[in-house]
Amino acid sequence: ATFRLPASRFLSIGPISRFASTLVIAEHEGGSIKAPSLSAVEAAKSLDKDNSISMLLAGSGPSLQEAAAYAASCHPSVSKVLVADSDRFMHPLAEPWARLIQLVQQRENFSHIVAASGSFGKNILPRAAALLDVSPVTDVIEISESTKFVRPIYAGNALCTVRYTGAHPCMLTIRSTSFQAQPDSTDSKAHKAPISQVDLSTFEEDTIGKSQYVKLTSQESERPDLGNARIVVTGGRGLKSAENFKMLEKLAEKLGAAVGATRAAVDAGFVPNDLQVGQTGKIVAPELYLAFGVSGAIQHLAGMRDSKVIVAVNKDADAPIFQVADYGLVGDLFEVIPELLEKLPEK
Ligand code: FAD
């Protein structure tokens, strides 16, 4: 008879076990698991068919315990929810979060630890990896085996297949646009994974306090979040002013779209930098990406080339954006946008 040890019994030093047990580091807001963390669960699902997936949630208050932990426990692919309830995790500061991951890993011995590649995961996971003495594999867009991953390099101009050969845990950040989660993935009320509280009595405080939470500044908007929107309307330097960007905002309202921008438009002060799409901005892959007055520099393409349908409007027929566009219109955006606004029905 064959006897299979759960991965959590394996020694922490040594090759990745065949039977994956994965910890997903999740972000939550207003009692819900954020969409990129649901994508991290999707990625974890492809690590191993016998994979057991745990989700770590941290923070404090009823929105954590009553709502987010409950939502996580209803996810059909999550087999255990770990909750660290403390004011220390109220804000996503890398120092306490990385220590928390180290503590959880020392107890549970996961084969993989996965987080979405956003500002949350990129901040925390490398520090946690350093504490666990492993190298993280970042920006994974495809998982072919439990140790074989594809990630973009040279601003997305080449794809690199890497094999992780280090000790476990194998730590990954994944691009959420490459592992789309079902929108209702936490709605299945039938499944309820056990929720356990992380014992924080041995939590080490000594290294905490190198960074401090000051404040959160965010734009209140009725429009969908740029990272998850089905339609993105982006403006470049061709828009010429902040005032002209309002035209694009109207168009986005009519289409139920998010507004994006190039770095040139952000640097010129037309829009705030949280709208920037590209290598040093947000990575998006909507169903429809509309680019107005965008030249299509490689750094911009790195953030949007995986969009399903790309439409570009540019007055220069040789603009590189037309090389990736499914539909291109050589024309003046100051004529095209008003015409579109006129023809599209009110929402
Ligand atoms: P431009 O290149 O100036 O293009 C404007 C376009 O508008 C032109 O093609 C023009 O033909 C067209 N146009 C002008 N008027 C009209 C009109 N009336 N009607 C129609 N079309 C018109 N860029 C990003 O976007 N995101 C990033 O994350 C990013 N990261 C970077 C990182 C590094 C390290 C570096 C070096 C650069 C980065 N950049 C990034 C900058 C990038 O190289 C480009 O400079 C930038 O994307 C250009 O923005 P743009 O297309 O708006 O402007």
Short mmCIF file of C-alpha atoms and ligand atoms in Angstrom, two decimals:
data_model
loop_
_atom_site.label_atom_id
_atom_site.label_comp_id
_atom_site.label_asym_id
_atom_site.label_seq_id
_atom_site.Cartn_x
_atom_site.Cartn_y
_atom_site.Cartn_z
CA ALA A 1 0.00 0.00 0.00
CA THR A 2 1.26 3.47 -0.74
CA PHE A 3 1.36 5.95 2.06
CA ARG A 4 1.33 9.63 1.29
CA LEU A 5 2.68 12.10 3.80
CA PRO A 6 0.95 15.47 3.81
CA ALA A 7 3.35 18.12 2.53
CA SER A 8 3.17 19.89 5.86
CA ARG A 9 5.16 17.02 7.41
CA PHE A 10 8.06 17.39 4.99
CA LEU A 11 11.27 18.93 6.23
CA SER A 12 11.63 22.57 5.35
CA ILE A 13 15.01 22.10 3.65
CA GLY A 14 15.10 20.00 0.50
CA PRO A 15 13.47 19.80 -2.88
CA ILE A 16 9.84 20.76 -3.48
CA SER A 17 7.58 17.87 -2.59
CA ARG A 18 5.44 16.30 -5.29
CA PHE A 19 2.33 17.04 -3.28
CA ALA A 20 1.87 20.75 -3.08
CA SER A 21 0.35 22.53 -0.14
CA THR A 22 0.05 26.17 -0.97
CA LEU A 23 -0.44 29.27 1.12
CA VAL A 24 -2.11 32.19 -0.63
CA ILE A 25 -1.39 35.56 0.98
CA ALA A 26 -4.65 37.41 0.53
CA GLU A 27 -5.68 41.03 0.64
CA HIS A 28 -9.16 41.96 1.78
CA GLU A 29 -11.22 45.13 1.80
CA GLY A 30 -14.67 45.87 3.16
CA GLY A 31 -15.15 42.22 4.12
CA SER A 32 -14.35 40.83 0.65
CA ILE A 33 -11.29 39.12 -0.74
CA LYS A 34 -9.74 41.38 -3.35
CA ALA A 35 -9.88 40.17 -6.96
CA PRO A 36 -6.07 39.82 -7.39
CA SER A 37 -5.96 37.45 -4.39
CA LEU A 38 -8.69 35.34 -6.01
CA SER A 39 -6.42 35.19 -9.05
CA ALA A 40 -3.63 33.98 -6.76
CA VAL A 41 -5.94 31.09 -5.76
CA GLU A 42 -6.51 30.34 -9.47
CA ALA A 43 -2.72 30.21 -9.91
CA ALA A 44 -2.34 27.98 -6.84
CA LYS A 45 -4.86 25.57 -8.37
CA SER A 46 -2.49 24.89 -11.25
CA LEU A 47 0.47 23.97 -9.05
CA ASP A 48 -0.51 20.36 -8.42
CA LYS A 49 -3.69 18.39 -8.85
CA ASP A 50 -3.47 17.19 -5.22
CA ASN A 51 -2.78 20.72 -4.09
CA SER A 52 -4.35 21.81 -0.85
CA ILE A 53 -4.76 25.56 -0.66
CA SER A 54 -4.76 27.61 2.52
CA MET A 55 -5.47 31.33 2.59
CA LEU A 56 -3.84 33.71 5.04
CA LEU A 57 -5.82 36.81 6.02
CA ALA A 58 -4.59 39.38 8.48
CA GLY A 59 -5.95 42.57 9.96
CA SER A 60 -8.40 43.27 12.71
CA GLY A 61 -12.03 43.94 13.43
CA PRO A 62 -15.34 42.42 12.35
CA SER A 63 -14.74 42.95 8.63
CA LEU A 64 -11.84 40.48 8.92
CA GLN A 65 -13.40 37.87 11.19
CA GLU A 66 -17.03 37.99 10.15
CA ALA A 67 -16.85 38.88 6.51
CA ALA A 68 -13.48 38.28 4.84
CA ALA A 69 -12.69 35.03 6.67
CA TYR A 70 -16.21 33.78 5.94
CA ALA A 71 -15.88 34.74 2.24
CA ALA A 72 -12.54 32.93 2.06
CA SER A 73 -14.01 29.82 3.70
CA CYS A 74 -16.74 29.73 1.03
CA HIS A 75 -14.22 29.64 -1.80
CA PRO A 76 -14.56 26.19 -3.37
CA SER A 77 -10.78 25.75 -3.77
CA VAL A 78 -9.69 26.92 -0.33
CA SER A 79 -9.31 24.08 2.16
CA LYS A 80 -8.25 26.14 5.18
CA VAL A 81 -8.39 29.80 6.21
CA LEU A 82 -5.72 31.14 8.57
CA VAL A 83 -6.63 34.39 10.30
CA ALA A 84 -4.12 36.63 12.07
CA ASP A 85 -6.16 39.11 14.05
CA SER A 86 -4.07 41.99 15.36
CA ASP A 87 -3.80 45.77 14.93
CA ARG A 88 -0.24 45.13 13.76
CA PHE A 89 -1.63 43.92 10.43
CA MET A 90 -4.14 46.72 9.91
CA HIS A 91 -1.97 48.21 7.18
CA PRO A 92 0.12 46.30 4.65
CA LEU A 93 3.54 47.11 6.12
CA ALA A 94 6.18 44.70 4.90
CA GLU A 95 7.96 44.14 8.24
CA PRO A 96 5.13 42.67 10.36
CA TRP A 97 3.53 40.88 7.42
CA ALA A 98 6.80 39.22 6.40
CA ARG A 99 7.33 38.08 10.01
CA LEU A 100 3.81 36.71 10.05
CA ILE A 101 4.43 34.68 6.89
CA GLN A 102 7.67 33.37 8.41
CA LEU A 103 5.83 32.34 11.58
CA VAL A 104 3.03 30.61 9.66
CA GLN A 105 5.53 28.83 7.39
CA GLN A 106 7.57 27.57 10.36
CA ARG A 107 4.42 25.97 11.73
CA GLU A 108 2.69 24.73 8.59
CA ASN A 109 5.60 24.07 6.21
CA PHE A 110 3.89 24.86 2.91
CA SER A 111 5.53 23.77 -0.34
CA HIS A 112 4.46 27.01 -2.10
CA ILE A 113 3.54 30.53 -1.04
CA VAL A 114 1.71 32.67 -3.61
CA ALA A 115 0.65 36.32 -3.71
CA ALA A 116 -0.63 38.53 -6.50
CA SER A 117 1.95 40.79 -8.08
CA GLY A 118 0.49 44.13 -6.97
CA SER A 119 1.88 46.71 -4.58
CA PHE A 120 0.78 44.48 -1.65
CA GLY A 121 2.48 41.27 -2.80
CA LYS A 122 5.54 42.98 -4.28
CA ASN A 123 6.11 44.76 -0.98
CA ILE A 124 5.72 41.79 1.32
CA LEU A 125 6.72 38.61 -0.47
CA PRO A 126 10.42 39.36 -1.20
CA ARG A 127 10.99 40.33 2.44
CA ALA A 128 9.28 37.16 3.64
CA ALA A 129 11.40 35.17 1.15
CA ALA A 130 14.56 36.73 2.59
CA LEU A 131 13.49 35.74 6.11
CA LEU A 132 12.86 32.18 4.88
CA ASP A 133 16.17 32.21 2.96
CA VAL A 134 14.71 31.43 -0.47
CA SER A 135 14.55 33.34 -3.77
CA PRO A 136 11.08 34.33 -4.94
CA VAL A 137 9.99 33.88 -8.55
CA THR A 138 8.18 37.05 -9.52
CA ASP A 139 5.57 38.09 -12.09
CA VAL A 140 4.65 34.54 -13.09
CA ILE A 141 2.19 34.41 -16.01
CA GLU A 142 2.03 30.64 -16.55
CA ILE A 143 2.53 27.58 -14.37
CA SER A 144 3.39 24.45 -16.30
CA GLU A 145 4.59 22.29 -13.38
CA SER A 146 4.86 22.85 -9.67
CA THR A 147 8.41 24.16 -10.16
CA LYS A 148 8.29 25.39 -13.76
CA PHE A 149 7.05 28.88 -14.49
CA VAL A 150 6.88 31.40 -17.32
CA ARG A 151 7.58 35.05 -16.60
CA PRO A 152 8.08 38.08 -18.86
CA ILE A 153 11.48 39.73 -19.16
CA TYR A 154 12.73 42.83 -21.03
CA ALA A 155 9.46 44.70 -20.41
CA GLY A 156 7.41 41.82 -21.77
CA ASN A 157 9.38 41.52 -25.02
CA ALA A 158 10.54 38.00 -24.18
CA LEU A 159 9.11 35.22 -22.07
CA CYS A 160 11.46 33.23 -19.89
CA THR A 161 10.75 29.71 -18.62
CA VAL A 162 12.34 29.15 -15.23
CA ARG A 163 12.63 26.08 -13.06
CA TYR A 164 12.76 26.60 -9.32
CA THR A 165 15.43 24.36 -7.83
CA GLY A 166 15.77 25.92 -4.38
CA ALA A 167 14.63 24.76 -0.99
CA HIS A 168 10.99 25.09 -0.17
CA PRO A 169 8.83 27.04 0.17
CA CYS A 170 8.77 28.05 -3.47
CA MET A 171 7.50 31.64 -3.32
CA LEU A 172 5.73 33.23 -6.26
CA THR A 173 4.12 36.47 -7.21
CA ILE A 174 1.67 35.99 -10.06
CA ARG A 175 0.22 38.45 -12.55
CA SER A 176 -3.49 38.46 -11.81
CA THR A 177 -4.32 39.28 -15.44
CA SER A 178 -2.95 35.86 -16.43
CA PHE A 179 -5.02 33.89 -13.88
CA GLN A 180 -8.51 35.33 -14.17
CA ALA A 181 -10.74 34.28 -11.29
CA GLN A 182 -14.44 33.65 -11.72
CA PRO A 183 -16.25 36.76 -10.42
CA ASP A 184 -18.48 34.65 -8.16
CA SER A 185 -15.69 32.42 -6.85
CA THR A 186 -16.47 33.19 -3.20
CA ASP A 187 -20.25 32.89 -3.60
CA SER A 188 -20.50 29.14 -3.19
CA LYS A 189 -22.22 28.94 0.17
CA ALA A 190 -22.02 25.13 0.07
CA HIS A 191 -18.30 24.91 0.75
CA LYS A 192 -16.99 26.10 4.11
CA ALA A 193 -13.32 25.57 4.82
CA PRO A 194 -12.27 25.55 8.47
CA ILE A 195 -11.12 28.91 9.82
CA SER A 196 -8.22 28.83 12.32
CA GLN A 197 -6.79 31.72 14.26
CA VAL A 198 -3.02 32.12 14.03
CA ASP A 199 -1.49 31.95 17.50
CA LEU A 200 0.50 35.19 17.71
CA SER A 201 1.91 34.61 21.21
CA THR A 202 5.39 33.93 19.79
CA PHE A 203 5.17 36.67 17.17
CA GLU A 204 8.51 38.52 17.16
CA GLU A 205 8.15 42.26 17.53
CA ASP A 206 11.84 43.17 17.53
CA THR A 207 12.32 44.06 13.89
CA ILE A 208 9.03 45.84 13.52
CA GLY A 209 8.84 49.58 13.13
CA LYS A 210 11.29 50.30 10.33
CA SER A 211 8.44 51.58 8.21
CA GLN A 212 5.43 53.43 9.46
CA TYR A 213 1.94 53.80 8.09
CA VAL A 214 1.22 57.48 7.52
CA LYS A 215 -1.99 57.70 5.50
CA LEU A 216 -3.84 56.31 2.53
CA THR A 217 -4.68 58.69 -0.29
CA SER A 218 -7.06 57.25 -2.82
CA GLN A 219 -9.33 58.62 -5.50
CA GLU A 220 -13.03 58.06 -4.94
CA SER A 221 -14.45 56.96 -8.23
CA GLU A 222 -17.67 55.45 -9.51
CA ARG A 223 -15.73 53.87 -12.34
CA PRO A 224 -14.39 50.30 -12.19
CA ASP A 225 -10.91 49.65 -10.82
CA LEU A 226 -8.29 49.98 -13.57
CA GLY A 227 -6.68 46.63 -12.75
CA ASN A 228 -9.92 44.63 -13.12
CA ALA A 229 -12.02 46.66 -15.57
CA ARG A 230 -13.54 44.88 -18.59
CA ILE A 231 -12.97 48.01 -20.70
CA VAL A 232 -10.11 50.49 -20.38
CA VAL A 233 -10.01 53.84 -22.18
CA THR A 234 -6.47 55.22 -22.22
CA GLY A 235 -5.20 58.62 -23.18
CA GLY A 236 -1.67 59.61 -24.10
CA ARG A 237 0.24 62.83 -24.62
CA GLY A 238 -1.90 63.34 -27.72
CA LEU A 239 -4.73 64.48 -25.41
CA LYS A 240 -2.65 67.61 -24.77
CA SER A 241 -4.20 68.75 -21.46
CA ALA A 242 -5.93 67.72 -18.25
CA GLU A 243 -9.03 69.51 -19.51
CA ASN A 244 -9.14 67.34 -22.64
CA PHE A 245 -8.90 64.20 -20.49
CA LYS A 246 -12.44 65.01 -19.30
CA MET A 247 -13.62 63.98 -22.76
CA LEU A 248 -12.07 60.58 -22.14
CA GLU A 249 -13.70 60.37 -18.72
CA LYS A 250 -17.11 60.99 -20.34
CA LEU A 251 -16.41 58.25 -22.84
CA ALA A 252 -15.38 55.91 -20.00
CA GLU A 253 -18.63 56.70 -18.17
CA LYS A 254 -20.70 55.83 -21.22
CA LEU A 255 -18.82 52.56 -21.71
CA GLY A 256 -18.63 51.61 -18.03
CA ALA A 257 -14.85 51.66 -18.45
CA ALA A 258 -11.82 52.57 -16.35
CA VAL A 259 -9.54 55.40 -17.46
CA GLY A 260 -5.86 54.74 -18.03
CA ALA A 261 -2.97 56.93 -19.15
CA THR A 262 0.54 56.74 -20.50
CA ARG A 263 3.50 57.87 -18.46
CA ALA A 264 3.90 60.89 -20.73
CA ALA A 265 0.33 61.96 -19.89
CA VAL A 266 0.99 61.41 -16.17
CA ASP A 267 4.33 63.27 -16.27
CA ALA A 268 2.64 66.17 -18.05
CA GLY A 269 0.24 66.39 -15.09
CA PHE A 270 -2.92 65.54 -17.09
CA VAL A 271 -3.93 62.78 -14.63
CA PRO A 272 -2.66 61.28 -11.35
CA ASN A 273 -0.04 58.54 -11.55
CA ASP A 274 -2.32 55.76 -10.27
CA LEU A 275 -3.82 55.76 -13.79
CA GLN A 276 -0.52 54.89 -15.45
CA VAL A 277 -0.50 51.73 -17.52
CA GLY A 278 2.78 50.08 -18.42
CA GLN A 279 6.05 48.68 -17.22
CA THR A 280 6.22 51.09 -14.30
CA GLY A 281 2.45 51.42 -13.95
CA LYS A 282 -0.43 48.96 -13.84
CA ILE A 283 -0.61 45.79 -15.88
CA VAL A 284 -4.06 45.41 -17.44
CA ALA A 285 -5.64 42.81 -19.71
CA PRO A 286 -9.23 43.95 -20.29
CA GLU A 287 -11.57 42.59 -22.92
CA LEU A 288 -11.39 45.92 -24.73
CA TYR A 289 -8.53 48.46 -24.61
CA LEU A 290 -9.07 51.78 -26.37
CA ALA A 291 -5.95 53.92 -26.84
CA PHE A 292 -6.24 57.56 -27.92
CA GLY A 293 -3.15 59.58 -28.77
CA VAL A 294 -0.84 56.83 -27.52
CA SER A 295 2.30 56.15 -29.57
CA GLY A 296 2.79 52.59 -28.29
CA ALA A 297 6.24 52.72 -26.67
CA ILE A 298 7.47 49.30 -25.47
CA GLN A 299 7.15 50.39 -21.85
CA HIS A 300 3.47 51.15 -22.42
CA LEU A 301 2.84 47.93 -24.39
CA ALA A 302 4.33 45.97 -21.47
CA GLY A 303 1.25 46.92 -19.45
CA MET A 304 -1.54 46.30 -21.97
CA ARG A 305 -0.47 44.00 -24.78
CA ASP A 306 -2.42 41.05 -23.29
CA SER A 307 -5.72 42.92 -23.73
CA LYS A 308 -8.17 40.81 -25.73
CA VAL A 309 -9.13 43.49 -28.28
CA ILE A 310 -7.00 46.61 -28.77
CA VAL A 311 -8.36 49.66 -30.59
CA ALA A 312 -6.01 52.54 -31.36
CA VAL A 313 -6.74 56.03 -32.63
CA ASN A 314 -3.68 57.99 -33.69
CA LYS A 315 -3.08 60.61 -36.35
CA ASP A 316 0.29 59.08 -37.24
CA ALA A 317 -0.18 56.00 -39.43
CA ASP A 318 3.31 54.78 -38.47
CA ALA A 319 2.72 54.87 -34.71
CA PRO A 320 3.92 51.56 -33.18
CA ILE A 321 0.60 51.11 -31.35
CA PHE A 322 -0.88 49.98 -34.69
CA GLN A 323 1.43 46.95 -34.65
CA VAL A 324 -0.42 45.52 -31.64
CA ALA A 325 -3.88 46.95 -32.42
CA ASP A 326 -6.70 44.71 -33.64
CA TYR A 327 -8.50 47.79 -34.97
CA GLY A 328 -6.68 50.98 -35.89
CA LEU A 329 -8.06 54.32 -36.94
CA VAL A 330 -5.71 56.92 -38.40
CA GLY A 331 -7.41 60.12 -37.38
CA ASP A 332 -7.59 63.10 -35.08
CA LEU A 333 -8.80 62.10 -31.61
CA PHE A 334 -10.39 65.54 -31.20
CA GLU A 335 -12.80 64.59 -33.98
CA VAL A 336 -13.14 60.88 -33.18
CA ILE A 337 -13.94 61.14 -29.44
CA PRO A 338 -16.75 63.75 -29.81
CA GLU A 339 -18.24 61.63 -32.59
CA LEU A 340 -18.12 58.53 -30.41
CA LEU A 341 -19.69 60.46 -27.51
CA GLU A 342 -22.49 61.59 -29.77
CA LYS A 343 -23.19 58.12 -31.16
CA LEU A 344 -22.98 56.15 -27.91
CA PRO A 345 -26.24 56.06 -25.95
CA GLU A 346 -26.41 57.56 -22.44
CA LYS A 347 -25.78 54.96 -19.74
P1 FAD B 1 4.06 60.10 -27.18
O1 FAD B 1 5.08 59.05 -27.44
O2 FAD B 1 4.49 61.52 -27.25
O3 FAD B 1 2.88 59.84 -28.22
C1 FAD B 1 1.80 60.68 -28.41
C2 FAD B 1 1.03 60.14 -29.60
O4 FAD B 1 -0.15 60.91 -29.76
C3 FAD B 1 1.80 60.22 -30.91
O5 FAD B 1 1.85 58.92 -31.50
C4 FAD B 1 0.98 61.18 -31.78
O6 FAD B 1 0.96 60.80 -33.15
C5 FAD B 1 -0.39 61.03 -31.15
N1 FAD B 1 -1.22 62.23 -31.33
C6 FAD B 1 -0.91 63.53 -31.08
N2 FAD B 1 -1.96 64.31 -31.32
C7 FAD B 1 -2.97 63.52 -31.75
C8 FAD B 1 -4.31 63.75 -32.17
N3 FAD B 1 -4.82 64.99 -32.19
N4 FAD B 1 -5.04 62.70 -32.55
C9 FAD B 1 -4.55 61.43 -32.53
N5 FAD B 1 -3.29 61.16 -32.16
C10 FAD B 1 -2.51 62.19 -31.76
N6 FAD B 1 5.25 54.78 -20.54
C11 FAD B 1 4.04 54.31 -20.18
O7 FAD B 1 3.03 54.63 -20.81
N7 FAD B 1 3.93 53.47 -19.10
C12 FAD B 1 4.98 53.07 -18.36
O8 FAD B 1 4.81 52.32 -17.38
C13 FAD B 1 6.28 53.54 -18.72
N8 FAD B 1 7.37 53.16 -18.04
C14 FAD B 1 8.60 53.59 -18.47
C15 FAD B 1 9.74 53.11 -17.82
C16 FAD B 1 10.99 53.52 -18.26
C17 FAD B 1 12.20 52.99 -17.56
C18 FAD B 1 11.09 54.43 -19.35
C19 FAD B 1 12.45 54.85 -19.84
C20 FAD B 1 9.98 54.90 -19.99
C21 FAD B 1 8.71 54.50 -19.56
N9 FAD B 1 7.56 54.95 -20.19
C22 FAD B 1 6.36 54.43 -19.83
C23 FAD B 1 7.60 56.03 -21.18
C24 FAD B 1 7.53 55.55 -22.63
O9 FAD B 1 8.83 55.27 -23.10
C25 FAD B 1 6.90 56.63 -23.54
O10 FAD B 1 7.63 57.81 -23.40
C26 FAD B 1 5.44 56.92 -23.25
O11 FAD B 1 4.69 55.73 -23.17
C27 FAD B 1 4.89 57.81 -24.35
O12 FAD B 1 3.59 58.19 -24.00
P2 FAD B 1 2.60 58.70 -25.13
O13 FAD B 1 2.35 57.59 -26.11
O14 FAD B 1 1.43 59.29 -24.45
O15 FAD B 1 3.36 59.93 -25.79
#
